[in-house]
Structure formats: structure tokens, C-alpha cells
Amino acid sequence: VYLLADSFSEVILVLGSLMMGLPLPITAAQILWINLITDGFPAAALTVEKSHDDVMKEKPRPKKAKILDPEMRTLIFIIGIVTDFVLLALFWKLYHSNLFEIEYIRTIMFAALGLDSLLYVFSCKSLHHSVLKAKIWENKYLLLAVGFGLLLQLVALYVPFFRDLFNFRMLGVAEWTLIIILAVFQLFLIE
């Protein structure tokens, strides 16, 4: 659910911007960085997540049940739509303000997508419980993976080699404040 929701939101974001006649909000290389580098470690850490306390109260899944049941597909769709709605609105607003160059806007979108996926991984710990009840401190590997993913996002944004490779611009406190507020808001909407 975590990886598919992330990929779905990126696809919809790109398609939505193209349908609106906007340039690409994020490049293919930036998407690859987020999917493989930033999200890879949290996704791996979810594999060692402890089962929730009431797992034995759930009915067994039928043998012929699909891997992605309707609930999972709904979650992927909701996470993707919520992420896309917020980020597409931000992209549209920044692009039409005519105050910023496209590389600067793409830098903001990259940082926002990366932070969003690093935060909503905590919502994916349990598909039946709120992030507030999910005991986010219980899986130390997930906490380390999210911290490492955040570090890798910052490496891509601030290490000169990677910044030049991805054509990023420097972000200031105001941009990071906006990105953090949007990420927390999206987590709230997803929950």
C-alpha cells in the first residue's frame, strides 16, 4: 500500500499537470530518487513491523482473495488523491504566480513529495488503526529508515553534486515551513 500509493500519487500529479497544460512538476530522475532512494528504506522497515494486538480477532482471508483487496485499493486511491490535490494546487499556484523559475518550483515539489511519503509511512503501519494509535515508536527500524530517508532527501537537495545533477535550487526557511505544514496537513487528511 505504501509504495503503490506513493507511485500512484506521482503518476496522477504528472498526468494532472499535463492535463492542466502545465509543465512537469517533477522530473523522471527526481521520481526515481524518491521511489528508490528515499522510500526504499521505510518500505523495507515496514516488513519487520509487529502485528497489531487484535490481529487474531480478524477473520482469515479466503484462499482466492486478491493481494490488493478493495480496502487496500481504496487507501491507495485516497492517499494518492489527497497528496495530488494538495501538491497540484501548490504547483498550480506557484507556477501561475510568475514569481519563481520552474526549477525552483520543482525543488519545492520534490521536497514536498519526499517528506509526504516519509510521513504517511506511519499511516501505513496499520491499515485499521489511526497513526495516533499505531505506536509509531515501536518499530525502531522504521524510525531509523525514515530518518535516513530524510537525510537522503537533504543530500539530494543540498550536496552540490546532487543539487546540480537534479537542477535543484536552495530552499529557505519559508519554503520548508510551507512544505512541513502541507505534509502534516496531508497526513491529517489521510487519517
PDB file of C-alpha atoms in Angstrom:
ATOM      1  CA  VAL A   1       0.000   0.000   0.000  1.00  0.00           C
ATOM      2  CA  TYR A   2       2.812   2.386   0.911  1.00  0.00           C
ATOM      3  CA  LEU A   3       4.761   2.036  -2.332  1.00  0.00           C
ATOM      4  CA  LEU A   4       1.720   1.831  -4.585  1.00  0.00           C
ATOM      5  CA  ALA A   5       0.124   4.912  -3.017  1.00  0.00           C
ATOM      6  CA  ASP A   6       3.368   6.814  -3.485  1.00  0.00           C
ATOM      7  CA  SER A   7       3.693   5.783  -7.124  1.00  0.00           C
ATOM      8  CA  PHE A   8       0.008   6.427  -7.823  1.00  0.00           C
ATOM      9  CA  SER A   9       0.257   9.940  -6.410  1.00  0.00           C
ATOM     10  CA  GLU A  10       3.278  10.701  -8.599  1.00  0.00           C
ATOM     11  CA  VAL A  11       1.536   9.421 -11.729  1.00  0.00           C
ATOM     12  CA  ILE A  12      -1.615  11.418 -11.015  1.00  0.00           C
ATOM     13  CA  LEU A  13       0.433  14.525 -10.196  1.00  0.00           C
ATOM     14  CA  VAL A  14       2.264  14.343 -13.515  1.00  0.00           C
ATOM     15  CA  LEU A  15      -0.877  13.496 -15.519  1.00  0.00           C
ATOM     16  CA  GLY A  16      -2.891  16.182 -13.732  1.00  0.00           C
ATOM     17  CA  SER A  17      -0.335  18.843 -14.519  1.00  0.00           C
ATOM     18  CA  LEU A  18      -0.167  17.778 -18.171  1.00  0.00           C
ATOM     19  CA  MET A  19      -3.973  17.819 -18.449  1.00  0.00           C
ATOM     20  CA  MET A  20      -3.970  21.335 -16.998  1.00  0.00           C
ATOM     21  CA  GLY A  21      -1.416  22.455 -19.587  1.00  0.00           C
ATOM     22  CA  LEU A  22       1.333  22.882 -17.003  1.00  0.00           C
ATOM     23  CA  PRO A  23       4.949  21.748 -17.313  1.00  0.00           C
ATOM     24  CA  LEU A  24       6.090  18.652 -15.437  1.00  0.00           C
ATOM     25  CA  PRO A  25       6.081  19.335 -11.684  1.00  0.00           C
ATOM     26  CA  ILE A  26       8.837  16.774 -11.113  1.00  0.00           C
ATOM     27  CA  THR A  27      11.249  15.044 -13.472  1.00  0.00           C
ATOM     28  CA  ALA A  28      11.670  11.314 -14.054  1.00  0.00           C
ATOM     29  CA  ALA A  29      15.066  11.309 -12.306  1.00  0.00           C
ATOM     30  CA  GLN A  30      13.543  13.024  -9.264  1.00  0.00           C
ATOM     31  CA  ILE A  31      10.722  10.464  -9.155  1.00  0.00           C
ATOM     32  CA  LEU A  32      13.281   7.646  -9.297  1.00  0.00           C
ATOM     33  CA  TRP A  33      15.230   9.185  -6.413  1.00  0.00           C
ATOM     34  CA  ILE A  34      12.112   9.404  -4.253  1.00  0.00           C
ATOM     35  CA  ASN A  35      10.888   5.899  -5.141  1.00  0.00           C
ATOM     36  CA  LEU A  36      14.190   4.048  -4.914  1.00  0.00           C
ATOM     37  CA  ILE A  37      16.379   6.005  -2.535  1.00  0.00           C
ATOM     38  CA  THR A  38      14.106   7.896  -0.155  1.00  0.00           C
ATOM     39  CA  ASP A  39      11.165   5.446   0.078  1.00  0.00           C
ATOM     40  CA  GLY A  40      13.121   2.205  -0.204  1.00  0.00           C
ATOM     41  CA  PHE A  41      14.347   2.100   3.373  1.00  0.00           C
ATOM     42  CA  PRO A  42      10.988   2.890   5.041  1.00  0.00           C
ATOM     43  CA  ALA A  43       9.308   0.296   2.799  1.00  0.00           C
ATOM     44  CA  ALA A  44      11.861  -2.318   3.875  1.00  0.00           C
ATOM     45  CA  ALA A  45      11.408  -1.340   7.538  1.00  0.00           C
ATOM     46  CA  LEU A  46       7.654  -1.947   7.269  1.00  0.00           C
ATOM     47  CA  THR A  47       8.419  -5.622   6.612  1.00  0.00           C
ATOM     48  CA  VAL A  48       9.561  -6.053  10.218  1.00  0.00           C
ATOM     49  CA  GLU A  49       6.531  -4.275  11.667  1.00  0.00           C
ATOM     50  CA  LYS A  50       4.961  -6.160  14.568  1.00  0.00           C
ATOM     51  CA  SER A  51       1.388  -7.273  14.097  1.00  0.00           C
ATOM     52  CA  HIS A  52      -1.250  -5.250  15.905  1.00  0.00           C
ATOM     53  CA  ASP A  53      -2.772  -6.534  19.143  1.00  0.00           C
ATOM     54  CA  ASP A  54      -6.115  -7.582  17.665  1.00  0.00           C
ATOM     55  CA  VAL A  55      -4.756  -9.469  14.646  1.00  0.00           C
ATOM     56  CA  MET A  56      -6.136 -12.779  15.920  1.00  0.00           C
ATOM     57  CA  LYS A  57      -9.645 -11.308  16.022  1.00  0.00           C
ATOM     58  CA  GLU A  58      -9.629 -10.783  12.263  1.00  0.00           C
ATOM     59  CA  LYS A  59     -11.194 -13.385  10.025  1.00  0.00           C
ATOM     60  CA  PRO A  60      -8.802 -15.270   7.764  1.00  0.00           C
ATOM     61  CA  ARG A  61      -8.635 -14.138   4.183  1.00  0.00           C
ATOM     62  CA  PRO A  62     -10.133 -16.514   1.623  1.00  0.00           C
ATOM     63  CA  LYS A  63      -7.657 -18.546  -0.421  1.00  0.00           C
ATOM     64  CA  LYS A  64      -8.708 -16.844  -3.648  1.00  0.00           C
ATOM     65  CA  ALA A  65      -8.579 -13.336  -2.203  1.00  0.00           C
ATOM     66  CA  LYS A  66      -6.614 -10.855  -4.284  1.00  0.00           C
ATOM     67  CA  ILE A  67      -3.441  -9.378  -2.867  1.00  0.00           C
ATOM     68  CA  LEU A  68      -4.946  -5.902  -3.109  1.00  0.00           C
ATOM     69  CA  ASP A  69      -8.365  -6.127  -1.557  1.00  0.00           C
ATOM     70  CA  PRO A  70     -10.942  -3.332  -2.004  1.00  0.00           C
ATOM     71  CA  GLU A  71      -9.877  -1.678   1.261  1.00  0.00           C
ATOM     72  CA  MET A  72      -6.249  -1.502   0.122  1.00  0.00           C
ATOM     73  CA  ARG A  73      -7.201  -0.152  -3.293  1.00  0.00           C
ATOM     74  CA  THR A  74      -9.359   2.489  -1.598  1.00  0.00           C
ATOM     75  CA  LEU A  75      -6.475   3.507   0.673  1.00  0.00           C
ATOM     76  CA  ILE A  76      -4.091   3.765  -2.283  1.00  0.00           C
ATOM     77  CA  PHE A  77      -6.632   5.878  -4.152  1.00  0.00           C
ATOM     78  CA  ILE A  78      -7.373   8.144  -1.170  1.00  0.00           C
ATOM     79  CA  ILE A  79      -3.702   8.695  -0.312  1.00  0.00           C
ATOM     80  CA  GLY A  80      -2.925   9.404  -3.970  1.00  0.00           C
ATOM     81  CA  ILE A  81      -5.836  11.806  -4.426  1.00  0.00           C
ATOM     82  CA  VAL A  82      -5.185  13.687  -1.170  1.00  0.00           C
ATOM     83  CA  THR A  83      -1.489  14.046  -1.979  1.00  0.00           C
ATOM     84  CA  ASP A  84      -2.223  15.080  -5.553  1.00  0.00           C
ATOM     85  CA  PHE A  85      -4.914  17.582  -4.682  1.00  0.00           C
ATOM     86  CA  VAL A  86      -2.673  19.420  -2.245  1.00  0.00           C
ATOM     87  CA  LEU A  87       0.511  19.256  -4.329  1.00  0.00           C
ATOM     88  CA  LEU A  88      -1.179  20.002  -7.642  1.00  0.00           C
ATOM     89  CA  ALA A  89      -2.847  23.058  -6.096  1.00  0.00           C
ATOM     90  CA  LEU A  90       0.533  24.183  -4.743  1.00  0.00           C
ATOM     91  CA  PHE A  91       2.214  23.624  -8.116  1.00  0.00           C
ATOM     92  CA  TRP A  92      -0.529  25.497  -9.972  1.00  0.00           C
ATOM     93  CA  LYS A  93      -0.349  28.424  -7.527  1.00  0.00           C
ATOM     94  CA  LEU A  94       3.440  28.682  -7.643  1.00  0.00           C
ATOM     95  CA  TYR A  95       3.606  28.334 -11.419  1.00  0.00           C
ATOM     96  CA  HIS A  96       0.906  30.926 -12.104  1.00  0.00           C
ATOM     97  CA  SER A  97       2.350  33.406  -9.612  1.00  0.00           C
ATOM     98  CA  ASN A  98       5.141  34.072 -12.155  1.00  0.00           C
ATOM     99  CA  LEU A  99       7.464  34.727  -9.223  1.00  0.00           C
ATOM    100  CA  PHE A 100       9.559  31.577  -9.468  1.00  0.00           C
ATOM    101  CA  GLU A 101      11.501  29.703 -12.123  1.00  0.00           C
ATOM    102  CA  ILE A 102      10.354  26.157 -12.883  1.00  0.00           C
ATOM    103  CA  GLU A 103      13.485  24.578 -11.353  1.00  0.00           C
ATOM    104  CA  TYR A 104      12.741  26.312  -8.052  1.00  0.00           C
ATOM    105  CA  ILE A 105       9.136  25.084  -8.116  1.00  0.00           C
ATOM    106  CA  ARG A 106      10.287  21.547  -8.954  1.00  0.00           C
ATOM    107  CA  THR A 107      12.659  21.684  -5.984  1.00  0.00           C
ATOM    108  CA  ILE A 108       9.727  22.517  -3.720  1.00  0.00           C
ATOM    109  CA  MET A 109       7.636  19.719  -5.262  1.00  0.00           C
ATOM    110  CA  PHE A 110      10.481  17.211  -4.829  1.00  0.00           C
ATOM    111  CA  ALA A 111      10.941  18.151  -1.178  1.00  0.00           C
ATOM    112  CA  ALA A 112       7.176  18.055  -0.563  1.00  0.00           C
ATOM    113  CA  LEU A 113       6.687  14.643  -2.224  1.00  0.00           C
ATOM    114  CA  GLY A 114       9.626  13.181  -0.339  1.00  0.00           C
ATOM    115  CA  LEU A 115       8.518  14.499   3.029  1.00  0.00           C
ATOM    116  CA  ASP A 116       4.909  13.436   2.404  1.00  0.00           C
ATOM    117  CA  SER A 117       5.908   9.857   1.726  1.00  0.00           C
ATOM    118  CA  LEU A 118       8.227   9.799   4.742  1.00  0.00           C
ATOM    119  CA  LEU A 119       5.391  10.942   6.995  1.00  0.00           C
ATOM    120  CA  TYR A 120       2.491   8.878   5.702  1.00  0.00           C
ATOM    121  CA  VAL A 121       4.536   5.703   6.075  1.00  0.00           C
ATOM    122  CA  PHE A 122       3.384   5.893   9.701  1.00  0.00           C
ATOM    123  CA  SER A 123      -0.229   5.729   8.491  1.00  0.00           C
ATOM    124  CA  CYS A 124       0.669   2.564   6.587  1.00  0.00           C
ATOM    125  CA  LYS A 125       1.934   0.815   9.742  1.00  0.00           C
ATOM    126  CA  SER A 126      -1.611  -0.281  10.389  1.00  0.00           C
ATOM    127  CA  LEU A 127      -4.420  -0.148   7.877  1.00  0.00           C
ATOM    128  CA  HIS A 128      -7.030  -0.470  10.634  1.00  0.00           C
ATOM    129  CA  HIS A 129      -5.758   1.965  13.249  1.00  0.00           C
ATOM    130  CA  SER A 130      -5.038   5.673  13.279  1.00  0.00           C
ATOM    131  CA  VAL A 131      -1.458   6.867  13.295  1.00  0.00           C
ATOM    132  CA  LEU A 132      -2.229   8.199  16.768  1.00  0.00           C
ATOM    133  CA  LYS A 133      -2.856   4.629  17.995  1.00  0.00           C
ATOM    134  CA  ALA A 134      -0.235   2.905  15.859  1.00  0.00           C
ATOM    135  CA  LYS A 135       2.642   3.083  18.381  1.00  0.00           C
ATOM    136  CA  ILE A 136       4.991   4.787  15.947  1.00  0.00           C
ATOM    137  CA  TRP A 137       7.964   4.465  18.333  1.00  0.00           C
ATOM    138  CA  GLU A 138       7.684   0.669  18.485  1.00  0.00           C
ATOM    139  CA  ASN A 139       9.480  -0.098  15.208  1.00  0.00           C
ATOM    140  CA  LYS A 140      12.985   1.308  15.656  1.00  0.00           C
ATOM    141  CA  TYR A 141      13.924   0.203  12.143  1.00  0.00           C
ATOM    142  CA  LEU A 142      11.145   2.303  10.682  1.00  0.00           C
ATOM    143  CA  LEU A 143      12.243   5.337  12.683  1.00  0.00           C
ATOM    144  CA  LEU A 144      15.840   4.852  11.513  1.00  0.00           C
ATOM    145  CA  ALA A 145      14.673   4.323   7.921  1.00  0.00           C
ATOM    146  CA  VAL A 146      12.566   7.490   7.946  1.00  0.00           C
ATOM    147  CA  GLY A 147      15.476   9.432   9.443  1.00  0.00           C
ATOM    148  CA  PHE A 148      17.828   8.007   6.824  1.00  0.00           C
ATOM    149  CA  GLY A 149      15.294   8.751   4.059  1.00  0.00           C
ATOM    150  CA  LEU A 150      15.060  12.343   5.255  1.00  0.00           C
ATOM    151  CA  LEU A 151      18.844  12.570   5.303  1.00  0.00           C
ATOM    152  CA  LEU A 152      18.973  11.280   1.712  1.00  0.00           C
ATOM    153  CA  GLN A 153      16.367  13.868   0.664  1.00  0.00           C
ATOM    154  CA  LEU A 154      18.543  16.573   2.170  1.00  0.00           C
ATOM    155  CA  VAL A 155      21.635  15.130   0.447  1.00  0.00           C
ATOM    156  CA  ALA A 156      19.847  15.395  -2.908  1.00  0.00           C
ATOM    157  CA  LEU A 157      18.781  18.959  -2.149  1.00  0.00           C
ATOM    158  CA  TYR A 158      21.937  20.380  -0.568  1.00  0.00           C
ATOM    159  CA  VAL A 159      25.036  18.414  -1.651  1.00  0.00           C
ATOM    160  CA  PRO A 160      26.333  20.390  -4.652  1.00  0.00           C
ATOM    161  CA  PHE A 161      26.907  17.342  -6.886  1.00  0.00           C
ATOM    162  CA  PHE A 162      23.341  16.078  -6.485  1.00  0.00           C
ATOM    163  CA  ARG A 163      21.823  19.566  -6.462  1.00  0.00           C
ATOM    164  CA  ASP A 164      23.477  20.251  -9.838  1.00  0.00           C
ATOM    165  CA  LEU A 165      22.584  16.787 -11.155  1.00  0.00           C
ATOM    166  CA  PHE A 166      18.874  17.298 -10.406  1.00  0.00           C
ATOM    167  CA  ASN A 167      18.950  21.037 -11.198  1.00  0.00           C
ATOM    168  CA  PHE A 168      17.657  21.956  -7.731  1.00  0.00           C
ATOM    169  CA  ARG A 169      17.613  25.386  -6.135  1.00  0.00           C
ATOM    170  CA  MET A 170      18.303  26.245  -2.499  1.00  0.00           C
ATOM    171  CA  LEU A 171      15.237  26.289  -0.259  1.00  0.00           C
ATOM    172  CA  GLY A 172      14.926  28.614   2.688  1.00  0.00           C
ATOM    173  CA  VAL A 173      13.095  28.521   5.997  1.00  0.00           C
ATOM    174  CA  ALA A 174       9.848  29.870   4.476  1.00  0.00           C
ATOM    175  CA  GLU A 175       9.723  27.113   1.851  1.00  0.00           C
ATOM    176  CA  TRP A 176      10.491  24.388   4.416  1.00  0.00           C
ATOM    177  CA  THR A 177       7.844  25.762   6.735  1.00  0.00           C
ATOM    178  CA  LEU A 178       5.289  25.555   3.918  1.00  0.00           C
ATOM    179  CA  ILE A 179       6.407  22.023   2.994  1.00  0.00           C
ATOM    180  CA  ILE A 180       6.189  20.795   6.597  1.00  0.00           C
ATOM    181  CA  ILE A 181       2.760  22.373   7.131  1.00  0.00           C
ATOM    182  CA  LEU A 182       1.468  20.766   3.912  1.00  0.00           C
ATOM    183  CA  ALA A 183       2.907  17.357   4.844  1.00  0.00           C
ATOM    184  CA  VAL A 184       1.271  17.422   8.279  1.00  0.00           C
ATOM    185  CA  PHE A 185      -1.995  18.664   6.732  1.00  0.00           C
ATOM    186  CA  GLN A 186      -1.946  15.820   4.201  1.00  0.00           C
ATOM    187  CA  LEU A 187      -1.246  13.283   6.946  1.00  0.00           C
ATOM    188  CA  PHE A 188      -4.254  14.691   8.822  1.00  0.00           C
ATOM    189  CA  LEU A 189      -6.445  14.380   5.685  1.00  0.00           C
ATOM    190  CA  ILE A 190      -5.279  10.819   5.026  1.00  0.00           C
ATOM    191  CA  GLU A 191      -6.006   9.831   8.612  1.00  0.00           C
TER     192      GLU A 191
END
